[in-house]
Coordinates of C-alpha atoms in Angstrom, one line a residue:
E14 CA -9.5 -18.8 9.7
L15 CA -10.0 -22.0 9.2
L16 CA -14.0 -21.9 10.7
D17 CA -14.0 -19.0 8.4
Q18 CA -12.6 -21.0 5.0
C19 CA -14.7 -23.6 5.6
R20 CA -18.0 -20.7 5.9
E21 CA -16.8 -19.5 2.7
G22 CA -16.4 -22.5 1.1
M23 CA -20.1 -23.5 2.2
G24 CA -21.7 -20.7 0.7
Q25 CA -22.1 -19.1 4.2
S26 CA -20.1 -15.8 2.8
E27 CA -22.3 -13.2 4.6
E28 CA -21.2 -14.9 8.3
A29 CA -17.5 -15.7 7.2
L30 CA -17.3 -11.7 6.7
K31 CA -19.1 -11.5 9.9
L32 CA -16.3 -13.6 11.6
C33 CA -13.7 -11.7 9.8
R34 CA -14.5 -8.5 11.3
S35 CA -15.0 -9.5 14.9
L36 CA -11.1 -11.2 14.9
A37 CA -10.2 -7.3 13.5
E38 CA -11.9 -5.5 16.1
A39 CA -10.9 -8.2 18.4
A40 CA -7.4 -7.6 17.9
P41 CA -6.8 -4.4 16.2
W42 CA -2.8 -4.6 16.1
T43 CA -3.0 -8.0 14.0
V44 CA -2.6 -6.4 10.4
G45 CA -3.2 -9.6 8.8
W46 CA -6.5 -9.9 10.1
Q47 CA -7.1 -6.2 9.2
T48 CA -6.0 -6.3 5.7
E49 CA -8.2 -9.5 5.1
Y50 CA -11.1 -8.3 6.1
A51 CA -10.8 -5.1 3.9
R52 CA -10.1 -7.6 1.3
R53 CA -13.2 -9.2 1.8
L54 CA -15.2 -6.0 1.8
G55 CA -13.7 -5.1 -1.6
Q56 CA -14.6 -8.4 -2.6
T57 CA -18.5 -7.8 -1.8
G58 CA -18.4 -4.7 -3.8
D59 CA -17.6 -2.1 -0.7
Y60 CA -14.4 -0.9 -1.6
D61 CA -15.3 2.1 0.1
G62 CA -16.1 0.0 3.1
A63 CA -13.0 -1.4 3.1
L64 CA -10.6 2.0 2.3
A65 CA -12.2 3.4 5.1
W66 CA -11.8 0.3 7.4
L67 CA -8.2 0.8 6.5
R68 CA -7.9 4.4 6.9
Q69 CA -9.1 3.6 10.4
Q70 CA -6.4 1.5 11.3
L71 CA -3.8 3.7 10.2
D72 CA -5.3 6.5 12.4
R73 CA -5.0 4.5 15.5
P74 CA -3.1 6.2 18.2
I75 CA -0.7 2.5 18.6
Q76 CA 2.6 2.3 17.6
R77 CA 3.6 0.0 14.7
R78 CA 6.2 -1.3 12.7
E79 CA 7.0 0.3 9.3
Y80 CA 6.7 -3.3 7.5
E81 CA 2.5 -3.2 9.5
E82 CA 2.3 0.1 8.1
E83 CA 3.2 -0.6 4.6
T84 CA 1.2 -3.8 4.4
L85 CA -2.1 -1.4 5.1
R86 CA -1.0 1.4 2.9
S87 CA -0.3 -1.4 0.2
T88 CA -3.5 -3.2 0.5
M89 CA -5.5 0.2 0.0
A90 CA -3.9 0.9 -3.2
D91 CA -4.8 -2.2 -4.1
L92 CA -7.7 -1.5 -3.5
Y93 CA -7.4 1.8 -5.4
R94 CA -5.8 0.0 -8.4
T95 CA -8.4 -2.9 -8.9
Q96 CA -11.4 -0.5 -9.4
G97 CA -9.1 1.7 -11.4
R98 CA -9.2 4.8 -9.4
W99 CA -6.0 6.3 -10.8
N100 CA -6.4 9.6 -9.4
D101 CA -7.3 8.1 -6.3
L102 CA -4.1 6.3 -6.0
L103 CA -1.7 9.1 -7.4
T104 CA -3.1 11.1 -4.3
F105 CA -2.5 8.6 -1.7
T106 CA 0.8 7.7 -2.8
T107 CA 1.8 11.7 -2.9
E108 CA 0.5 11.6 0.8
W109 CA 2.8 7.7 1.2
I110 CA 5.9 9.2 -0.1
A111 CA 5.8 12.8 1.5
R112 CA 5.7 10.3 5.1
Q113 CA 9.9 9.5 3.9
P114 CA 9.3 5.8 4.2
Q115 CA 12.7 3.5 4.6
S116 CA 11.2 0.6 2.9
Q117 CA 12.8 -0.5 -0.7
S118 CA 10.4 -3.5 -1.1
Y119 CA 9.3 -4.5 -4.4
N120 CA 5.7 -2.8 -3.2
S121 CA 7.1 0.2 -1.2
A122 CA 5.5 3.5 -1.4
Y123 CA 7.8 5.0 -4.2
A124 CA 7.1 1.8 -6.3
Q125 CA 3.6 2.5 -6.2
H126 CA 4.0 6.0 -6.8
L127 CA 6.0 6.0 -9.7
S128 CA 3.5 2.9 -11.1
A129 CA 0.3 5.6 -10.2
L130 CA 2.7 8.7 -12.2
V131 CA 2.3 6.2 -15.5
F132 CA -1.1 5.1 -14.8
N133 CA -2.4 8.3 -14.2
D134 CA -0.9 8.9 -18.3
R135 CA 2.1 10.7 -16.6
P136 CA 5.5 9.0 -18.3
D137 CA 7.6 12.0 -18.4
Q138 CA 6.4 12.7 -14.6
A139 CA 7.6 9.6 -13.8
N140 CA 10.7 9.4 -15.4
A141 CA 11.7 12.7 -14.4
L142 CA 11.2 11.9 -11.0
A143 CA 13.0 8.7 -10.8
Q144 CA 15.9 11.0 -12.6
Q145 CA 15.8 13.4 -9.7
W146 CA 16.0 10.4 -7.4
M147 CA 19.2 8.6 -9.0
N148 CA 20.2 12.0 -9.4
D149 CA 19.6 13.3 -5.6
A150 CA 21.8 9.8 -4.1
L151 CA 25.1 11.6 -6.6
I152 CA 25.6 13.7 -4.0
E153 CA 28.4 12.2 -2.3
R154 CA 27.4 11.7 1.4
K155 CA 26.2 8.6 3.6
L156 CA 22.8 7.9 2.0
K157 CA 19.4 7.8 5.1
G158 CA 17.0 5.1 4.6
D159 CA 14.3 6.7 2.6
Q160 CA 17.1 8.5 0.2
Y161 CA 18.3 4.7 -0.9
A162 CA 14.8 3.7 -0.6
R163 CA 14.3 6.1 -3.8
L164 CA 17.6 5.8 -5.0
D165 CA 16.6 1.2 -5.6
N166 CA 13.4 2.6 -6.6
A167 CA 14.2 4.6 -9.4
L168 CA 16.4 2.4 -10.9
N169 CA 14.3 -0.5 -10.4
F170 CA 11.7 1.9 -12.7
A171 CA 15.0 2.6 -14.9
L172 CA 15.5 -0.5 -15.7
G173 CA 12.2 -1.8 -16.5
T174 CA 11.3 -4.0 -13.4
A175 CA 9.0 -1.2 -11.6
F176 CA 6.1 -2.2 -9.6
N177 CA 3.2 -3.3 -11.1
L178 CA 4.6 -2.5 -14.8
A179 CA 6.4 -4.4 -17.3
F180 CA 8.2 -1.9 -20.5

């Protein structure tokens, strides 16, 4: 990584990108190298290549921890957001929440989905979905991980502390 930064600093961006790709290919299980390579591709303007790289990583038949998958998916969402590809972001987050992830992180699938609805000029849908997630949690029972994650993100949204939004 230090060598990569040195090359970048010396104006050898192409060599740095090649080195970054080599590292990512050599260790497909190392999520940080996968996302770093995708980010660098995005910085060169090759957003489609970056998204394809990340999709390839997600499609690999290897077992990943939930936080690793979330990291890959969050990077994809960031790339869509950077380009202002709001419809693609919404489609992506819709597919992501269908997997019922259990993460309660600030940039979880549920948080990003509510944000994507707002950026697609659908604030009423975002409000209704957040309300639905809160109502679902009112049923007296122990919440499963994905139910708790939806409730947590709905509450953050309702309180105005939603991911990538300020209101």
